[in-house]
Short mmCIF file of C-alpha atoms and ligand atoms in Angstrom, two decimals:
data_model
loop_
_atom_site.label_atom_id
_atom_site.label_comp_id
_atom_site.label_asym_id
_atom_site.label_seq_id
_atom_site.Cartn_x
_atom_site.Cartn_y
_atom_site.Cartn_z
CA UNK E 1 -4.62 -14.59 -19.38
CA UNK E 2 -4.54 -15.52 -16.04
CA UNK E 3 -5.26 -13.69 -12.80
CA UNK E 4 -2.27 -11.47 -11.61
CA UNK E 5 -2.18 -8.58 -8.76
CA UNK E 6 0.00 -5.92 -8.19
CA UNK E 7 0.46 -3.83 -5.31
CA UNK E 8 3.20 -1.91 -3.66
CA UNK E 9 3.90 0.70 -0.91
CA UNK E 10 6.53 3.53 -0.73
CA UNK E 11 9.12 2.56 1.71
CA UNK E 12 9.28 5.57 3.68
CA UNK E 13 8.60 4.67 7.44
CA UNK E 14 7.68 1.34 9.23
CA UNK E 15 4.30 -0.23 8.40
CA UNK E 16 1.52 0.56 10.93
CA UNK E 17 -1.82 -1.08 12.19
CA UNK E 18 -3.44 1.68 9.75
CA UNK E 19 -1.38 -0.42 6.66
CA UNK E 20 -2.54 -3.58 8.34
CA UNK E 21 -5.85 -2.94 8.35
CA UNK E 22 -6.24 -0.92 5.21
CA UNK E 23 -4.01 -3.55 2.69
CA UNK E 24 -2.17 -5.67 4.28
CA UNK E 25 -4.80 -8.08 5.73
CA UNK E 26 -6.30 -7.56 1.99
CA UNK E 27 -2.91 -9.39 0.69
CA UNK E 28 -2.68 -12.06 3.41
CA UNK E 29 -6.90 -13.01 1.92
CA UNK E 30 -4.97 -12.79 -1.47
CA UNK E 31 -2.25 -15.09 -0.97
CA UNK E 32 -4.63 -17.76 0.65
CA UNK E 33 -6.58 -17.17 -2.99
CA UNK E 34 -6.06 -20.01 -5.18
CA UNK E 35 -7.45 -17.85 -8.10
CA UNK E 36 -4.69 -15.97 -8.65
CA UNK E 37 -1.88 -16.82 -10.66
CA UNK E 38 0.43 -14.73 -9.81
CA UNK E 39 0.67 -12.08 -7.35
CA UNK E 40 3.92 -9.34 -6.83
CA UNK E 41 4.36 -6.95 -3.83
CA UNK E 42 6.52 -3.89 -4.79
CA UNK E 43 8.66 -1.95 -2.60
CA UNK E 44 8.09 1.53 -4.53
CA UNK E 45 11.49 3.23 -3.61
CA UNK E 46 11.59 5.31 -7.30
CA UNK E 47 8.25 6.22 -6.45
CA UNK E 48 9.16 7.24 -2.54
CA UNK E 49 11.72 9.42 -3.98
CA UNK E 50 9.85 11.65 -5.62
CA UNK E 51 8.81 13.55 -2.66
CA UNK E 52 12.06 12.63 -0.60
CA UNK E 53 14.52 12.96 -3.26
CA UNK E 54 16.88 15.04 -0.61
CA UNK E 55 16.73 12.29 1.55
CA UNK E 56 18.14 8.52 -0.45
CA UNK E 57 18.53 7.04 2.80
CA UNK E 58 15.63 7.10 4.57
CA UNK E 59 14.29 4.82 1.23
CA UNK E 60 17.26 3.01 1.39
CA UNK E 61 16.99 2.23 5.15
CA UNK E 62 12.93 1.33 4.94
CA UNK E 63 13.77 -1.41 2.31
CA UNK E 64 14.57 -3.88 5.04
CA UNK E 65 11.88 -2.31 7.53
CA UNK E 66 9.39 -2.70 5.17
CA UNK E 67 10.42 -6.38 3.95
CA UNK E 68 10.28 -6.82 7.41
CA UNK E 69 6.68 -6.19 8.13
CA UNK E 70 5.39 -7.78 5.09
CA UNK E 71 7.04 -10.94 6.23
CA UNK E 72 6.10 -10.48 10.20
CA UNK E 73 2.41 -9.95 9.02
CA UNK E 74 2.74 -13.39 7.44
CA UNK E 75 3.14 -12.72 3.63
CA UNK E 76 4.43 -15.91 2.01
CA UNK E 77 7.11 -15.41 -0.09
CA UNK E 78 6.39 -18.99 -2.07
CA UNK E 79 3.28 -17.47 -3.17
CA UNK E 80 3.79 -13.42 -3.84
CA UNK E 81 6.63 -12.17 -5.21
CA UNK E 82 8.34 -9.19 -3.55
CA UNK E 83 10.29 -6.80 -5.83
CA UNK E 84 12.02 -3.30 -5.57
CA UNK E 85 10.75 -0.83 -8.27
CA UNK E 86 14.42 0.61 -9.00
CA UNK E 87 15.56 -2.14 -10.41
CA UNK E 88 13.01 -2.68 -13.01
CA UNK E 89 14.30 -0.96 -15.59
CA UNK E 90 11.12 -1.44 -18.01
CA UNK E 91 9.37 0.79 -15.27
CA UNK E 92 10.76 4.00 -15.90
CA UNK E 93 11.19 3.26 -19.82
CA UNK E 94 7.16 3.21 -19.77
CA UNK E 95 6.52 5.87 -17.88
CA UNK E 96 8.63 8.11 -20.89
CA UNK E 97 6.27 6.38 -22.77
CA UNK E 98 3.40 7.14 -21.64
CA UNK E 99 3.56 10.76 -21.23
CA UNK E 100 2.42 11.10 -24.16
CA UNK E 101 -0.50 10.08 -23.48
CA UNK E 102 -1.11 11.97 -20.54
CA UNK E 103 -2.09 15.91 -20.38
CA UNK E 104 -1.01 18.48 -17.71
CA UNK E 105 -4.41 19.42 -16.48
CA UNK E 106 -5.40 15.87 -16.36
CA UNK E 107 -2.42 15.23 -14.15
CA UNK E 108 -3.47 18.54 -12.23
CA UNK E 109 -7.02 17.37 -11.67
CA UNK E 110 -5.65 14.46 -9.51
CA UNK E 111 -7.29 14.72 -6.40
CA UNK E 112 -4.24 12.25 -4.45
CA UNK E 113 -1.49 14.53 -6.48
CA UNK E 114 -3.57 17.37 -4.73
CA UNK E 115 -3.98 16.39 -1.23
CA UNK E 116 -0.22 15.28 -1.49
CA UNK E 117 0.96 18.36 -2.96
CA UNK E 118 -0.59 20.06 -0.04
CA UNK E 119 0.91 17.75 2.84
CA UNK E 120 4.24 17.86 1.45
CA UNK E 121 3.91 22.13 1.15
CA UNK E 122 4.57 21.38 -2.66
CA UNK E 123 2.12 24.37 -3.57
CA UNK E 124 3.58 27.07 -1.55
CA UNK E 125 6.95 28.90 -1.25
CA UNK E 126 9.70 29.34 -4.11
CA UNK E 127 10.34 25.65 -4.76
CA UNK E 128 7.17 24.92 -6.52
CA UNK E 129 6.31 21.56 -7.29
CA UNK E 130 9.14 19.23 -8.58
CA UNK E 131 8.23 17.21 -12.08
CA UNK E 132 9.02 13.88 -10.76
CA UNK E 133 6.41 14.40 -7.92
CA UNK E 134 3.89 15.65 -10.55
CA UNK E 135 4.11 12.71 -12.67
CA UNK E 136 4.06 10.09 -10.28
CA UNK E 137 0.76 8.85 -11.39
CA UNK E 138 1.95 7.79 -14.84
CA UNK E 139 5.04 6.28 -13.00
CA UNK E 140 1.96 4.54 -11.03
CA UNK E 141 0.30 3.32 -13.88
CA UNK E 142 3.72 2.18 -15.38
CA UNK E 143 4.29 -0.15 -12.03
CA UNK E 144 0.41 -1.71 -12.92
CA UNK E 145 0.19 -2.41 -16.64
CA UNK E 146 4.14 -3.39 -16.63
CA UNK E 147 3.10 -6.73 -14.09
CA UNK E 148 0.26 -6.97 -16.70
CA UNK E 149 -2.08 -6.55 -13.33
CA UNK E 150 -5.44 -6.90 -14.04
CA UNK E 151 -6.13 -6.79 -10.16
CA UNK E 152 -4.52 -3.93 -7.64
CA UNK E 153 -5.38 -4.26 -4.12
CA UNK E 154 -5.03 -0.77 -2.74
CA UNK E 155 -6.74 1.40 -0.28
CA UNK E 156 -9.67 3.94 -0.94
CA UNK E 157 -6.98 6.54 -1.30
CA UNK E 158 -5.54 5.15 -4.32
CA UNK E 159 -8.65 5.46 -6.29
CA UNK E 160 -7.36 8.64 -8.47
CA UNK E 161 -4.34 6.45 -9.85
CA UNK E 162 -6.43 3.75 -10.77
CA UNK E 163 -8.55 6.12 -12.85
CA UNK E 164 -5.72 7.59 -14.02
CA UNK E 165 -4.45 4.32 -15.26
CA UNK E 166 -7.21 2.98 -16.74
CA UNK E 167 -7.38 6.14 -18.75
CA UNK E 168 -3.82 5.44 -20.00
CA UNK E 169 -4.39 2.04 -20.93
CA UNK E 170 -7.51 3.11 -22.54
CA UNK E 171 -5.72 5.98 -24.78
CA UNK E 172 -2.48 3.76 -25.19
CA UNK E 173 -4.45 0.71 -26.62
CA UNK E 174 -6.80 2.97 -29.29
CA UNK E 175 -3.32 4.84 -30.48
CA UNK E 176 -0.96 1.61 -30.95
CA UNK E 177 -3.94 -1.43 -30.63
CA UNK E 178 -4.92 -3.82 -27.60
CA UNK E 179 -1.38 -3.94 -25.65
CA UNK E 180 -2.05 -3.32 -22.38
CA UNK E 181 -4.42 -4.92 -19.60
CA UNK E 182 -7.04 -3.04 -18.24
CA UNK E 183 -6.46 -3.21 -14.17
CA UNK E 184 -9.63 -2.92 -11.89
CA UNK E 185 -8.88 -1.83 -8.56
CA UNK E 186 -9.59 -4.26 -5.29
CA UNK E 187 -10.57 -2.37 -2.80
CA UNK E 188 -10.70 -3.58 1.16
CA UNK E 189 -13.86 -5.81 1.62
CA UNK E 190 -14.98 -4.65 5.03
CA UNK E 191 -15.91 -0.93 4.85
CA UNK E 192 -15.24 -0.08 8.70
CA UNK E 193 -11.61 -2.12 8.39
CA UNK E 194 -10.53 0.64 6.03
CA UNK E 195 -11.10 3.48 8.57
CA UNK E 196 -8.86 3.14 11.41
CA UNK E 197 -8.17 6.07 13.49
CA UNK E 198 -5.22 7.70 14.99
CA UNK E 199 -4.45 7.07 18.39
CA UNK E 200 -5.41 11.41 19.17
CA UNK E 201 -8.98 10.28 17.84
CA UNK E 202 -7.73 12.27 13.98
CA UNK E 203 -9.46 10.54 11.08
CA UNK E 204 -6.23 8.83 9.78
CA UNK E 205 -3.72 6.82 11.30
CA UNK E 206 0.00 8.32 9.74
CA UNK E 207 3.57 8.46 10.38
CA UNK E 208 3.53 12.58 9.73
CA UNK E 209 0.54 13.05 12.24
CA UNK E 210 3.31 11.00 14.93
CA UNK E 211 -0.22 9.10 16.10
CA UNK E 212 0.63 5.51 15.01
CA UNK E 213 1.03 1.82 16.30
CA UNK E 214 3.80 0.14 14.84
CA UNK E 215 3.54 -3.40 13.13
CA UNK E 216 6.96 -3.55 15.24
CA UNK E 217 5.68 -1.51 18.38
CA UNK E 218 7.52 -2.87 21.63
CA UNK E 219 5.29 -4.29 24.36
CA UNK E 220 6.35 -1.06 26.48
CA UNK E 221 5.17 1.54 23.75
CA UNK E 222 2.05 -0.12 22.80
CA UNK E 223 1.14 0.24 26.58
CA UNK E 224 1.89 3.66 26.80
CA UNK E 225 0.40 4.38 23.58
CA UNK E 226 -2.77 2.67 23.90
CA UNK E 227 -3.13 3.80 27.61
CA UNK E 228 -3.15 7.73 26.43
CA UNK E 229 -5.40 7.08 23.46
CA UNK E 230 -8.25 9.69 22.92
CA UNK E 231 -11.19 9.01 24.20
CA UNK E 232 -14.61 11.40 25.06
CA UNK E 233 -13.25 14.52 26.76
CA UNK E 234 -16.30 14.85 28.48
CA UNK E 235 -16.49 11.38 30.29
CA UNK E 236 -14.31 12.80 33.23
CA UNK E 237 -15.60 10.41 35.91
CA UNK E 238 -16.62 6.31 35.55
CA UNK E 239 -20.20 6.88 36.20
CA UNK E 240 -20.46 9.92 33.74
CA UNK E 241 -22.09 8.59 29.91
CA UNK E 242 -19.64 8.22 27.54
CA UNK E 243 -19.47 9.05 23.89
CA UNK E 244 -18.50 5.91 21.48
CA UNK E 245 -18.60 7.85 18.31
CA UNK E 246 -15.42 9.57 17.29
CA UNK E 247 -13.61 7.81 20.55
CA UNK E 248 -10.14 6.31 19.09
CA UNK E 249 -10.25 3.26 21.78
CA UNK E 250 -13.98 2.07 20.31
CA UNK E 251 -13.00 2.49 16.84
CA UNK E 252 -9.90 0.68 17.38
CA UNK E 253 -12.40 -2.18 18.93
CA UNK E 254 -14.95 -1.79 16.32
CA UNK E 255 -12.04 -3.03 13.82
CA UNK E 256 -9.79 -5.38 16.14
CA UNK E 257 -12.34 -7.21 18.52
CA UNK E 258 -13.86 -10.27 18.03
CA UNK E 259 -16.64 -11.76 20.34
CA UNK E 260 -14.32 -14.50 21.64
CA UNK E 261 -12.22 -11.89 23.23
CA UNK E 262 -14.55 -11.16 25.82
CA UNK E 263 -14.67 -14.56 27.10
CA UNK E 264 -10.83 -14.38 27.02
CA UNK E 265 -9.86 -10.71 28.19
CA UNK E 266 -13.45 -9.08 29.35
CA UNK E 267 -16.27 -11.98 31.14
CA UNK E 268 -18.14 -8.54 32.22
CA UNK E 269 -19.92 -8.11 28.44
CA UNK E 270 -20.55 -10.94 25.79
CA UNK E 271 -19.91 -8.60 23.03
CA UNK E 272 -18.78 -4.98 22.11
CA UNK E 273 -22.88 -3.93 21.73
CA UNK E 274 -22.82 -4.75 24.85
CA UNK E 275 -19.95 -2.75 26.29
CA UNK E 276 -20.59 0.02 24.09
CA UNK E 277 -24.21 0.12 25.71
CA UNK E 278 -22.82 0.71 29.42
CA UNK E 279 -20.64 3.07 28.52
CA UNK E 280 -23.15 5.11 27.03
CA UNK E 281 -25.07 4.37 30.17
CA UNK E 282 -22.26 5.57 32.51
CA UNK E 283 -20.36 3.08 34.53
CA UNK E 284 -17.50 1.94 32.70
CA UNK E 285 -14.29 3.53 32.84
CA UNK E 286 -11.82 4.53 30.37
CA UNK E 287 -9.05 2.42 31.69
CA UNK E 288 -11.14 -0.89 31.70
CA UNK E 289 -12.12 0.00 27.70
CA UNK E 290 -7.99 0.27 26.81
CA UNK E 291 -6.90 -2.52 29.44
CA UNK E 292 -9.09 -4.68 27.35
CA UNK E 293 -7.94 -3.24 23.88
CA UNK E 294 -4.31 -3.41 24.84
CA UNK E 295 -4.42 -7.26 25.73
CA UNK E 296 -6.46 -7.90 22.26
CA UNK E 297 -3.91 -5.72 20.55
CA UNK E 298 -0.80 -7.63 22.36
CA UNK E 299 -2.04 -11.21 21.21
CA UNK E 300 -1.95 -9.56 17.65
CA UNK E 301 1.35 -8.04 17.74
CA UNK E 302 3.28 -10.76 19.51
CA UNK E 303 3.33 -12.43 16.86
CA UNK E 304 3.90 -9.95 14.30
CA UNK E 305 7.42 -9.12 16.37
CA UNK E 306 7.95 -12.91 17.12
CA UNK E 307 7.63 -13.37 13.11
CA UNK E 308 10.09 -10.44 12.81
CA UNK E 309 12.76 -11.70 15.12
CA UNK E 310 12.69 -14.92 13.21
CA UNK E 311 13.50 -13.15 10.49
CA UNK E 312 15.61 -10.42 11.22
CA UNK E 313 17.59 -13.47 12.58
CA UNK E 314 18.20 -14.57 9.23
CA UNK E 315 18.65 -11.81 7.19
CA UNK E 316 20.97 -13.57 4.69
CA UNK E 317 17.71 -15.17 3.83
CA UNK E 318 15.38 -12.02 3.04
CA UNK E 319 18.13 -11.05 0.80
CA UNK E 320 17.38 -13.76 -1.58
CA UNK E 321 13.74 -13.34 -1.37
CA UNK E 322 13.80 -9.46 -2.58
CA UNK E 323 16.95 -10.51 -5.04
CA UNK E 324 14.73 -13.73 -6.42
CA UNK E 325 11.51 -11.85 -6.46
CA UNK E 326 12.76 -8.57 -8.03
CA UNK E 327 14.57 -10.90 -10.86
CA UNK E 328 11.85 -12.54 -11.39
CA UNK E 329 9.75 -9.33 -11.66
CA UNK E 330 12.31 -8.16 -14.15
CA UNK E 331 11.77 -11.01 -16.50
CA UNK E 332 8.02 -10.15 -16.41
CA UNK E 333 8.46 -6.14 -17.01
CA UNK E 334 10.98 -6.64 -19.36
CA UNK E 335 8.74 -8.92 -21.30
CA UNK E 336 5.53 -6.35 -21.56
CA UNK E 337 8.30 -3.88 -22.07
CA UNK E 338 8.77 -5.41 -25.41
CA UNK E 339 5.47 -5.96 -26.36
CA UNK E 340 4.64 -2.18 -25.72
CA UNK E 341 7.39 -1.06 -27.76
CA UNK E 342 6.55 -3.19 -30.46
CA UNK E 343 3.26 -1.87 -30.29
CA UNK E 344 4.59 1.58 -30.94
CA UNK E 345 6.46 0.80 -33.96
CA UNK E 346 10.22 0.84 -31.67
CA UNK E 347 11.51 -3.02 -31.88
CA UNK E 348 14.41 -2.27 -34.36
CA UNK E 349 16.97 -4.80 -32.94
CA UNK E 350 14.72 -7.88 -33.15
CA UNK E 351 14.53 -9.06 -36.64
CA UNK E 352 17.55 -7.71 -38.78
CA UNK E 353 15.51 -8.88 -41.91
CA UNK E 354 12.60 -7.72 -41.50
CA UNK E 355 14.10 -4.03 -40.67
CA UNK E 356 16.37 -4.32 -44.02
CA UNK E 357 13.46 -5.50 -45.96
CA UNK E 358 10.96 -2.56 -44.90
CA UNK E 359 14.15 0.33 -45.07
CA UNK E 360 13.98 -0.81 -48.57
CA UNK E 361 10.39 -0.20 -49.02
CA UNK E 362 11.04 3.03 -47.81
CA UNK E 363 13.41 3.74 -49.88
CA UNK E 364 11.79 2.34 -52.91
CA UNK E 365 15.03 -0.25 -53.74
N1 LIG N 401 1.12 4.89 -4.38
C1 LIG N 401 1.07 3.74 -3.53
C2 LIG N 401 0.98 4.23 -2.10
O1 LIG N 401 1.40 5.33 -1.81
C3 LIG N 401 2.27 2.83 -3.69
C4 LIG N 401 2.40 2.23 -5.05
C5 LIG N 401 3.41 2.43 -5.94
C6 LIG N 401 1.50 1.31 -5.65
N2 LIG N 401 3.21 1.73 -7.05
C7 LIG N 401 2.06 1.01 -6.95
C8 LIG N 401 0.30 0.71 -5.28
C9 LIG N 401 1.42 0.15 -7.82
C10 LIG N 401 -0.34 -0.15 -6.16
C11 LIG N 401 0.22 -0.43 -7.43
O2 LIG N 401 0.50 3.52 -1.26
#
């Protein structure tokens, strides 16, 4: 078998630099990949309900927004295929399926379930924790072995639900025989890319934490936002030393800037060692650091909103891509659907013969 990836992301906001950096870059290197046979981008709505099931159209609404910034970042739709999870039937089918193969304190153990369950106040209060959220791994590893993916591009986050799928496939294909392909998960290839920052310095950029740069951010807002980024609290005055380390504006530079911006935005410094030197040293102000990030930042997003007016110009036209790519999605999930339930022993309406024949058997006629 060929080379096929999956990957997907829960449309429940706009996609920020923090996506960009952390998976979306990943898929524009995969696209450009002539080793791959086939490659499918899923908008995971199913799997955004499950912890925004009280709110339909907020995933309804982040279809397009999401479509939106895949195609702005420059995914080609001639080479990936974009689909929306709740309309692959096969998906859910398997995921009954496979929790059976599944145990409660495995699911429990889950260190993403667990961090989630805690950010979403899942473990606290009268509600308790709602089934659907629980089991959203095996939903997960439903989405991967469905595409027959034996490549998922995801962030370090998403370790857990590889694990957990691989265990699945593992226990699935010793029950019922070699069905399903083993996925190995594709992790970001630079290791400081993966960590970008919130703009208030916090470890991760997110929508809940309000400290994000949109793929879509206006030329206005990106100014503001990059102009009141965090920086050292203690380098009150130009000529005081300056802290690089845990400073939001250097770690956006240590992942955005290239040398050849300096000869284009900043002639003072032929590369960041260089600027991050004086401002250890004292004698380079905050301002000049984010004037200097906003203009590399600009260049980049330009284009991401120049992409997106193109297409939200022709919207007739994204239609067809998620209506071609989730049909053609279907086709494929359908087909492993089969082959899985074949495997266990459920393909009753295939061959009317051969079901007669072995009813006999049973029977001893
Ligand atoms: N859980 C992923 C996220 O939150 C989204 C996702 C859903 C996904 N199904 C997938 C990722 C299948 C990779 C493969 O980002």
């Amino acid at each position: 078998m060929g080379k096929i990836a999956l990957t997907g992301d829960r449309p429940t906001g706009k996609l920020h630099l923090g996506h960009y950096v952390g998976s979306l870059n990943n898929r524009l290197n995969l696209q450009n990949d002539k080793g791959f046979d086939e490659i499918y981008v899923m908008l995971a709505d199913g799997q955004g309900l499950t912890d925004n099931f009280d709110n339909p159209k907020k995933i309804r609404d982040n279809i397009i927004q999401v479509a939106l910034d895949y195609l702005s970042v420059g995914i080609d739709p001639n080479r990936v295929t974009i689909c929306i999870q709740s309309a692959l039937p096969a998906l859910t089918e398997l995921t009954f399926y496979y929790m059976n193969v599944v145990t409660v304190p495995r699911l429990e153990r889950n260190p993403t379930v667990k961090a989630e369950m805690v950010l979403r106040g899942f473990n606290e209060g009268d509600e308790g924790l709602p089934v659907g959220f629980f089991t959203y791994p095996i939903s997960q590893a439903a989405d991967i072995t469905a595409f027959d993916a034996n490549v998922v591009p995801v962030g370090e986050d998403q370790k857990p639900m590889l694990e957990q799928c691989r265990e699945i496939v593992h226990k699935f294909n010793t029950i019922y025989g070699e069905t399903l392909v083993m996925p190995e998960i594709m992790l970001p290839k630079n290791e400081k890319a993966t960590r970008l920052k919130g703009l208030d310095g916090k470890e991760k950029m997110s929508k809940s934490l309000n400290n994000c740069i949109y793929l879509s951010e206006p030329a206005d807002s990106l100014k503001n936002k990059v102009m009141s980024m965090y920086t050292d609290p203690n380098h009150l005055n130009v000529s005081d030393p300056g802290q690089v380390e845990g400073n939001a504006v250097f770690n956006f530079l240590d992942v955005f800037c290239e040398d050849s911006h300096f000869n284009e935005y900043l002639k003072d410094y032929k590369n960041l060692d260089e600027m991050k030197e004086h401002y250890r040293k004292g004698g380079l102000g905050d301002v000049k650091c984010k004037k200097f990030l906003l203009s590399i930042l600009e260049e980049k997003i330009s284009k991401f909103r120049a992409e997106r007016e193109k297409w939200q110009n022709n919207l007739s036209d994204v239609y067809d891509i998620l209506n071609i790519g989730t049909k053609k999605a279907k086709d494929k999930t359908d087909a492993t659907f089969t082959r899985v339930k074949k495997a266990m022993h459920m393909d009753y309406f295939i061959d009317k013969d051969k079901i007669v024949k072995e009813w006999k058997e049973i029977l001893g006629k």
